[in-house]
Amino acid sequence: MTAPVAPSLRSRAAEDLAARLARSAAATGAGHALRTADVDEWLAGRARAHRFRVERRPLGALDGWSFAEGTGNLVHHTGKFFSVEGLHVTLSEGSVRSWQQPIIRQPEVGILGILAKEFDGVLHFLMQAKMEPGNRNVLQLSPTVQATRSNYSTVHRGSRVKYLEYFAGAGRARVHADVLQSEHGSWFYRKANRNMLVEAGPDTDVPLDDDFCWLTLGQLGELLRRDNLVNMDARTVIACFPPVHTSEGALLSDAELQSWFTVERSRHDVDMRRIPLNRVEGWHRGDDVVERPDGRYFRVVGVRVEAGNREVTGWDQPLFEPTGTGVTAFLYRRIGGVPHLLVNAKVEAGFLDTVELAPTVQANPGNWEHLPPADRPPFLDLALDAPADRVRYAAIHSEEGGRFLNAESRYLFIETDDTETPLDPPAGYQWATPGQLGALTAHGHYVNVQARTLLSCIDAGAVEL
């Protein structure tokens, strides 16, 4: 029987990892084998090496997919992968308290994992040039492994997932982080993936596939300043790295922040019921597309995909296509000299636990234009009209390219003052330090995927507050 590790040894190991991550975040410009300036050409080379093609196809003509008799749900013939069903939502508060919508149901848990290894005393991370059908620019940097259970159990009868053995095999790598995190609560029904960081030992030989490269955390931070380059799955895993920042100087103690969040989670009365897709009110289902007559929110469309470097080189599938670009922003200010983020305890229809911590603003402005100003999301106008000299970070990032088509948000950090964001914020909002939010990413279903994208920018050094 192995003796338990003493707490002091565990704490020293955590401090050592934090120092190593900080050292990697400080390593910019070049890594072990690739300069940051050469990443564009490397990605272009990977694009030239494979055939990639995405073309629209009517939902009724998708190979392997059909509208189920009786429910009208859009399902795969294997019963695996995912389905598009209906959801009826009723809330106890808010400007919009009841609606119905299509939603993606994918009950299986996938793996989003990044493999780390030291080169010349600096941690590097194995990133993949991965094609996703919903990405506007097709190829983006993704985690080492980004696979659903259907993918890595080869339901599709395709090739094996590369490097999976470091995440699914016992003893191949040291686990630094392994946590279940939600995905987009507005479009997924209770969807979660394992977010993992594992490290190969110094004597472990990790063969390098042509579609993969080693980058430092600092290089990833440089690339996070660019539009549509580091994909959503990589960003959420980076946010789950053991935190480098502390919560010292926080306005609320960790216990007080936890208590506030528990109150927020318990006070909302939310009723979410799955319903057949053919009973969703306010949406029209045709053979080509499922959409709203007013053109708001999103539509469900079909695509035919060819991808030379994927486990399966060709397939059909439905995708959710939003109607407009989102705005996702953390408003922040210094309180007692310490940067604090204004977080929102946000209800989203597909969350397992009703509420998660979200950025201050998370909205598609076009979806709210028909409502009076009092019914629009708080702070939305402030985020849209922020002076350029108050914007500390701005980049367009793609959302999950495997399920969403051309889904992009403008991610922002905006500095504010007490005239715009009071110390005692409105109900549903609270101040937290980046260190406090980083610590909460070690637990599932606390910090939503959009907030994790913005945290990844802090962790990797893309922004300094």
XYZ file of C-alpha atoms in Angstrom:
465
model
C 0.000 0.000 0.000
C 1.370 3.411 -0.961
C 1.631 5.918 1.862
C -0.390 9.120 1.383
C 1.512 12.184 0.274
C 1.999 14.617 3.133
C 0.167 17.961 2.710
C 3.475 19.838 2.829
C 4.782 17.780 -0.089
C 1.570 18.386 -2.026
C 1.777 22.132 -1.395
C 5.442 22.231 -2.439
C 4.563 20.340 -5.615
C 1.782 22.838 -6.370
C 4.118 25.777 -5.742
C 6.741 24.177 -7.955
C 4.226 23.695 -10.777
C 3.007 27.298 -10.416
C 6.596 28.512 -10.726
C 7.185 26.322 -13.780
C 3.990 27.586 -15.424
C 5.018 31.181 -14.692
C 8.436 30.513 -16.225
C 6.769 29.058 -19.319
C 4.414 32.064 -19.547
C 7.459 34.351 -19.497
C 9.058 32.440 -22.406
C 7.853 34.380 -25.440
C 9.059 34.789 -28.996
C 10.420 31.283 -29.461
C 10.189 27.845 -27.996
C 12.167 24.646 -28.266
C 11.640 24.239 -32.003
C 9.296 26.913 -33.349
C 9.304 30.709 -33.230
C 5.969 32.407 -32.587
C 6.458 34.386 -35.795
C 6.641 31.106 -37.742
C 3.348 29.645 -36.481
C 1.358 31.177 -39.349
C 3.563 29.532 -41.952
C 3.505 26.249 -40.055
C -0.320 26.307 -40.023
C -0.369 27.221 -43.713
C 1.866 24.242 -44.399
C -0.477 21.934 -42.547
C -3.396 23.342 -44.558
C -1.532 22.639 -47.803
C -0.702 19.112 -46.691
C -4.354 18.047 -46.422
C -7.592 18.511 -48.267
C -10.184 20.505 -46.326
C -13.618 21.359 -47.602
C -16.915 22.352 -45.961
C -20.046 22.861 -48.028
C -23.619 23.417 -46.959
C -26.129 20.665 -47.422
C -29.871 20.563 -46.615
C -30.636 18.933 -43.275
C -32.927 16.476 -45.013
C -30.078 15.337 -47.290
C -27.418 14.691 -44.622
C -25.889 11.245 -44.937
C -26.418 9.270 -41.728
C -28.802 11.804 -40.181
C -32.585 11.983 -40.175
C -35.552 13.546 -38.413
C -36.867 10.878 -36.061
C -40.437 9.749 -36.584
C -42.750 11.097 -33.900
C -40.385 13.600 -32.236
C -38.779 15.217 -35.251
C -35.454 15.161 -33.379
C -32.419 15.268 -35.642
C -30.474 12.095 -34.869
C -27.559 10.001 -36.175
C -28.338 6.496 -37.388
C -25.929 4.965 -34.847
C -27.666 6.647 -31.917
C -24.254 8.089 -30.977
C -22.472 11.434 -31.411
C -25.257 13.904 -30.619
C -28.854 14.834 -31.406
C -30.750 18.096 -31.894
C -33.837 18.168 -29.712
C -36.138 20.804 -28.215
C -36.012 22.557 -24.837
C -38.707 24.462 -22.926
C -37.299 26.943 -20.390
C -39.084 28.864 -17.630
C -37.247 31.280 -15.329
C -38.331 33.028 -12.133
C -36.814 36.390 -13.119
C -35.406 38.323 -16.054
C -36.762 40.305 -18.980
C -37.478 37.090 -20.903
C -38.865 34.388 -18.606
C -40.061 31.643 -20.924
C -39.018 30.350 -24.314
C -38.489 27.243 -26.421
C -35.501 26.428 -28.607
C -33.554 23.666 -30.326
C -30.619 22.389 -28.281
C -27.761 19.928 -28.782
C -27.905 16.867 -26.550
C -24.582 15.057 -26.307
C -24.601 13.039 -23.069
C -21.206 11.428 -23.555
C -18.169 13.013 -21.898
C -15.201 13.793 -24.130
C -11.537 14.531 -23.415
C -9.890 17.900 -23.955
C -6.287 17.334 -22.980
C -2.953 19.111 -23.352
C 0.298 17.195 -22.978
C 3.221 19.080 -21.414
C 6.929 18.328 -21.455
C 10.023 20.234 -20.392
C 12.608 21.301 -22.947
C 15.691 23.181 -21.731
C 14.038 23.621 -18.327
C 10.860 25.250 -19.731
C 7.416 23.626 -19.952
C 6.121 23.298 -23.501
C 2.651 22.213 -24.566
C 1.807 19.930 -27.467
C -0.704 21.712 -29.708
C -2.506 20.355 -32.733
C -3.371 22.003 -36.042
C -6.960 20.790 -36.055
C -9.610 21.237 -38.685
C -13.100 21.957 -37.376
C -15.969 22.370 -39.861
C -17.405 25.411 -38.078
C -14.194 27.460 -38.004
C -14.269 30.352 -40.442
C -10.545 29.833 -41.106
C -10.780 26.005 -40.864
C -7.475 25.279 -39.024
C -6.794 26.478 -35.484
C -4.528 25.400 -32.634
C -6.299 22.838 -30.495
C -5.380 20.662 -27.504
C -3.246 17.567 -27.969
C -6.402 15.471 -27.679
C -9.846 16.825 -28.498
C -12.215 13.911 -28.837
C -15.684 12.759 -27.877
C -16.167 9.256 -26.518
C -17.615 8.282 -29.893
C -14.376 9.503 -31.496
C -11.921 7.727 -29.230
C -14.001 4.537 -29.050
C -14.012 4.593 -32.912
C -17.791 4.412 -33.354
C -17.102 6.074 -36.718
C -14.718 3.192 -37.643
C -11.974 5.731 -38.241
C -8.330 5.844 -37.228
C -7.220 6.086 -33.590
C -6.951 9.414 -31.773
C -3.286 10.419 -31.656
C -1.650 10.729 -28.201
C -4.781 9.407 -26.469
C -2.616 6.946 -24.509
C -1.177 9.806 -22.409
C -4.664 10.710 -21.177
C -6.496 7.397 -21.064
C -3.670 5.024 -20.131
C -2.521 4.568 -16.549
C 0.967 5.773 -15.730
C 1.930 7.216 -19.118
C 1.970 10.808 -17.847
C 1.653 12.762 -14.605
C -1.781 14.357 -14.160
C -1.743 18.030 -13.139
C -5.410 18.832 -13.822
C -8.476 16.741 -14.620
C -11.846 18.426 -14.148
C -15.292 18.197 -15.745
C -16.300 21.531 -17.235
C -19.473 22.635 -18.970
C -19.669 23.913 -22.506
C -21.977 26.570 -23.988
C -25.086 26.482 -21.820
C -27.208 28.288 -24.397
C -26.707 25.622 -27.062
C -25.753 22.396 -25.238
C -27.953 20.454 -22.837
C -25.845 19.555 -19.785
C -22.734 18.947 -21.869
C -19.398 18.449 -20.108
C -15.862 17.456 -21.059
C -12.810 16.429 -19.083
C -10.300 19.284 -19.171
C -6.874 17.765 -18.616
C -3.254 18.817 -18.273
C -0.762 15.946 -18.110
C 3.019 15.956 -18.237
C 5.360 13.475 -19.852
C 8.457 12.676 -17.841
C 11.880 14.025 -18.830
C 12.963 10.589 -20.067
C 9.744 9.953 -22.009
C 10.177 10.097 -25.768
C 7.104 11.750 -27.301
C 7.162 11.241 -31.088
C 6.128 14.427 -32.881
C 3.429 14.031 -35.527
C 3.544 16.468 -38.446
C 0.251 18.121 -37.413
C 1.503 18.913 -33.883
C 3.967 21.416 -32.434
C 5.465 22.297 -29.033
C 4.791 25.830 -27.751
C 5.470 27.571 -24.448
C 2.645 29.115 -22.453
C 4.058 32.526 -23.310
C 3.872 31.738 -27.020
C 0.254 30.695 -26.585
C -0.328 34.026 -24.854
C 1.125 35.846 -27.844
C -1.140 33.865 -30.165
C -4.200 34.550 -27.980
C -3.852 38.206 -28.937
C -4.651 37.155 -32.515
C -8.103 36.549 -33.994
C -9.296 32.989 -34.545
C -6.015 31.216 -33.902
C -6.264 29.368 -30.556
C -9.476 27.369 -30.488
C -12.069 27.238 -27.722
C -11.058 23.801 -26.497
C -7.444 24.885 -26.018
C -8.548 28.041 -24.207
C -10.721 26.197 -21.710
C -7.938 23.731 -20.873
C -5.408 26.550 -20.363
C -7.849 28.196 -17.945
C -7.887 24.961 -15.934
C -4.117 24.891 -15.474
C -3.284 25.100 -11.758
C -3.486 28.845 -10.982
C -0.383 30.987 -10.879
C -2.173 33.986 -9.363
C -3.202 34.211 -5.701
C -6.388 35.656 -4.214
C -4.519 37.985 -1.854
C -6.137 41.400 -1.484
C -9.561 40.206 -2.676
C -12.581 42.297 -1.727
C -14.375 39.137 -0.598
C -12.708 36.191 1.057
C -12.893 32.882 -0.787
C -15.575 31.728 1.678
C -17.615 34.908 1.164
C -17.427 34.575 -2.608
C -18.469 30.932 -2.346
C -21.385 31.878 -0.098
C -22.553 34.592 -2.497
C -22.426 32.155 -5.404
C -24.311 29.497 -3.430
C -27.074 32.018 -2.696
C -27.228 32.945 -6.392
C -27.406 29.303 -7.423
C -30.161 28.510 -4.907
C -32.391 31.543 -5.390
C -33.173 30.951 -9.076
C -36.228 28.893 -9.900
C -35.498 27.332 -13.284
C -37.568 24.723 -15.083
C -35.858 23.129 -18.095
C -37.739 20.370 -19.914
C -36.666 18.503 -23.018
C -39.395 18.445 -25.653
C -39.577 17.010 -29.188
C -37.988 19.215 -31.815
C -41.233 19.233 -33.820
C -43.056 20.836 -30.867
C -40.705 23.797 -30.420
C -42.789 26.966 -30.748
C -41.497 29.988 -32.628
C -39.203 27.947 -34.869
C -39.767 26.628 -38.382
C -38.402 23.250 -39.415
C -37.891 22.763 -43.113
C -35.911 20.219 -45.079
C -33.039 22.697 -45.449
C -32.789 24.436 -42.080
C -34.393 24.957 -38.674
C -34.741 28.664 -37.899
C -36.858 31.442 -36.449
C -38.967 33.538 -38.855
C -37.551 36.735 -37.283
C -33.978 35.579 -37.965
C -32.807 35.972 -34.360
C -30.511 33.827 -32.213
C -29.303 30.994 -34.457
C -30.310 28.476 -37.099
C -29.620 24.749 -37.462
C -27.920 23.999 -40.785
C -26.250 21.018 -42.433
C -22.758 20.604 -43.883
C -20.719 18.061 -45.804
C -17.113 17.888 -44.549
C -13.867 16.642 -46.083
C -10.786 16.646 -43.822
C -7.658 14.756 -44.816
C -6.092 14.666 -41.343
C -9.099 13.707 -39.216
C -9.869 10.216 -37.846
C -12.586 10.029 -40.525
C -11.843 11.928 -43.743
C -15.439 12.705 -44.737
C -18.806 13.042 -43.014
C -22.085 14.974 -42.833
C -23.436 16.733 -39.754
C -25.726 19.501 -38.492
C -24.267 22.705 -37.001
C -25.721 25.626 -35.046
C -25.076 28.917 -36.869
C -25.571 32.075 -34.759
C -26.948 35.205 -36.408
C -24.321 37.766 -35.472
C -21.098 38.198 -33.517
C -21.240 37.996 -29.740
C -19.704 40.412 -27.242
C -18.027 38.829 -24.221
C -16.334 41.177 -21.785
C -14.930 41.345 -18.302
C -15.231 44.820 -16.838
C -12.552 45.279 -14.226
C -11.199 47.832 -11.807
C -8.562 48.012 -9.124
C -9.873 47.727 -5.581
C -7.236 48.388 -2.939
C -4.673 48.261 -5.739
C -5.701 44.721 -6.743
C -7.410 43.993 -10.113
C -10.947 42.656 -9.655
C -13.251 41.255 -12.347
C -16.992 41.918 -12.261
C -18.503 38.425 -12.572
C -22.105 37.556 -13.386
C -23.915 34.587 -11.836
C -25.573 33.690 -15.133
C -28.448 31.311 -15.782
C -28.161 29.371 -19.039
C -30.712 26.868 -20.237
C -28.372 23.919 -20.651
C -26.367 24.148 -17.417
C -26.345 21.147 -15.124
C -26.440 23.367 -12.010
C -28.532 26.262 -13.331
C -25.971 29.036 -12.731
C -22.272 29.474 -13.468
C -19.928 32.434 -13.147
C -19.787 34.312 -16.429
C -18.131 37.470 -17.753
C -19.780 40.800 -16.970
C -21.235 40.917 -20.468
C -22.054 37.868 -22.565
C -24.557 38.656 -25.293
C -25.252 38.920 -28.988
C -26.325 42.569 -29.303
C -28.631 41.906 -32.247
C -30.789 39.586 -30.167
C -31.647 42.430 -27.756
C -32.248 45.351 -30.123
C -36.033 44.860 -30.129
C -36.263 45.263 -26.341
C -36.338 48.537 -24.371
C -33.006 49.552 -22.784
C -34.156 48.528 -19.290
C -34.648 44.940 -20.469
C -31.233 44.560 -22.106
C -28.270 42.954 -20.302
C -26.650 45.244 -17.713
C -23.382 46.874 -18.832
C -23.920 45.876 -22.498
C -23.853 49.464 -23.742
C -20.736 50.153 -21.657
C -18.960 47.231 -23.340
C -20.111 48.275 -26.818
C -19.128 51.932 -26.390
C -15.939 51.599 -24.320
C -13.272 54.197 -25.235
C -10.292 52.640 -26.964
C -7.923 53.729 -24.205
C -9.921 51.706 -21.645
C -9.852 48.464 -23.657
C -6.920 46.423 -22.361
C -7.564 43.395 -24.573
C -9.684 42.731 -27.660
C -9.714 39.733 -30.001
C -12.219 37.731 -32.013
C -12.290 34.075 -30.968
C -14.235 31.178 -32.465
C -16.539 29.143 -30.298
C -16.714 25.338 -30.551
C -16.028 24.644 -34.225
C -17.178 21.043 -34.052
C -20.806 21.986 -33.370
C -21.150 25.676 -34.309
C -20.704 27.322 -37.711
C -18.964 30.718 -37.873
C -19.726 31.263 -34.183
C -17.486 34.107 -33.059
C -17.358 36.518 -30.140
C -15.368 39.674 -29.512
C -13.594 39.037 -26.223
C -12.672 42.091 -24.163
C -11.118 43.294 -20.931
C -12.295 46.839 -20.201
C -10.977 49.000 -17.379
C -13.682 50.912 -15.486
C -14.027 53.113 -12.426
C -16.467 53.536 -9.541
C -18.792 55.758 -11.596
C -19.407 52.912 -14.067
C -19.063 49.797 -11.921
C -19.916 50.414 -8.244
C -18.267 48.592 -5.375
C -21.738 47.278 -4.500
C -22.831 45.943 -7.910
C -26.385 45.028 -9.033
C -27.998 41.735 -8.001
C -26.366 38.798 -9.731
C -22.960 40.517 -10.009
C -19.946 40.414 -7.711
C -16.257 41.304 -7.630
C -13.635 38.533 -7.719
C -9.915 38.490 -8.395
C -8.460 36.489 -11.303
C -6.809 34.254 -8.683
C -10.148 33.456 -7.075
C -11.720 32.533 -10.407
C -8.636 30.537 -11.369
C -8.933 28.516 -8.168
C -12.600 27.800 -8.942
C -11.693 26.258 -12.318
C -10.305 23.323 -10.346
C -13.979 22.481 -9.672
C -16.559 21.621 -12.301
C -19.539 23.804 -13.197
C -18.412 26.959 -11.401
C -16.856 29.064 -14.197
C -18.482 29.032 -17.626
C -16.660 28.483 -20.902
C -16.694 32.150 -21.950
C -15.166 33.243 -18.636
C -12.584 30.491 -18.996
C -11.550 31.906 -22.387
C -10.847 35.268 -20.763
C -9.033 33.621 -17.835
C -6.807 31.774 -20.314
C -5.712 35.148 -21.681
C -4.579 36.170 -18.172
C -2.914 32.831 -17.406
C -0.941 32.837 -20.656
C 0.073 36.496 -20.397
C -2.002 37.753 -23.342
C -3.253 40.579 -21.124
C -1.958 42.305 -17.991
C -4.554 44.068 -15.852
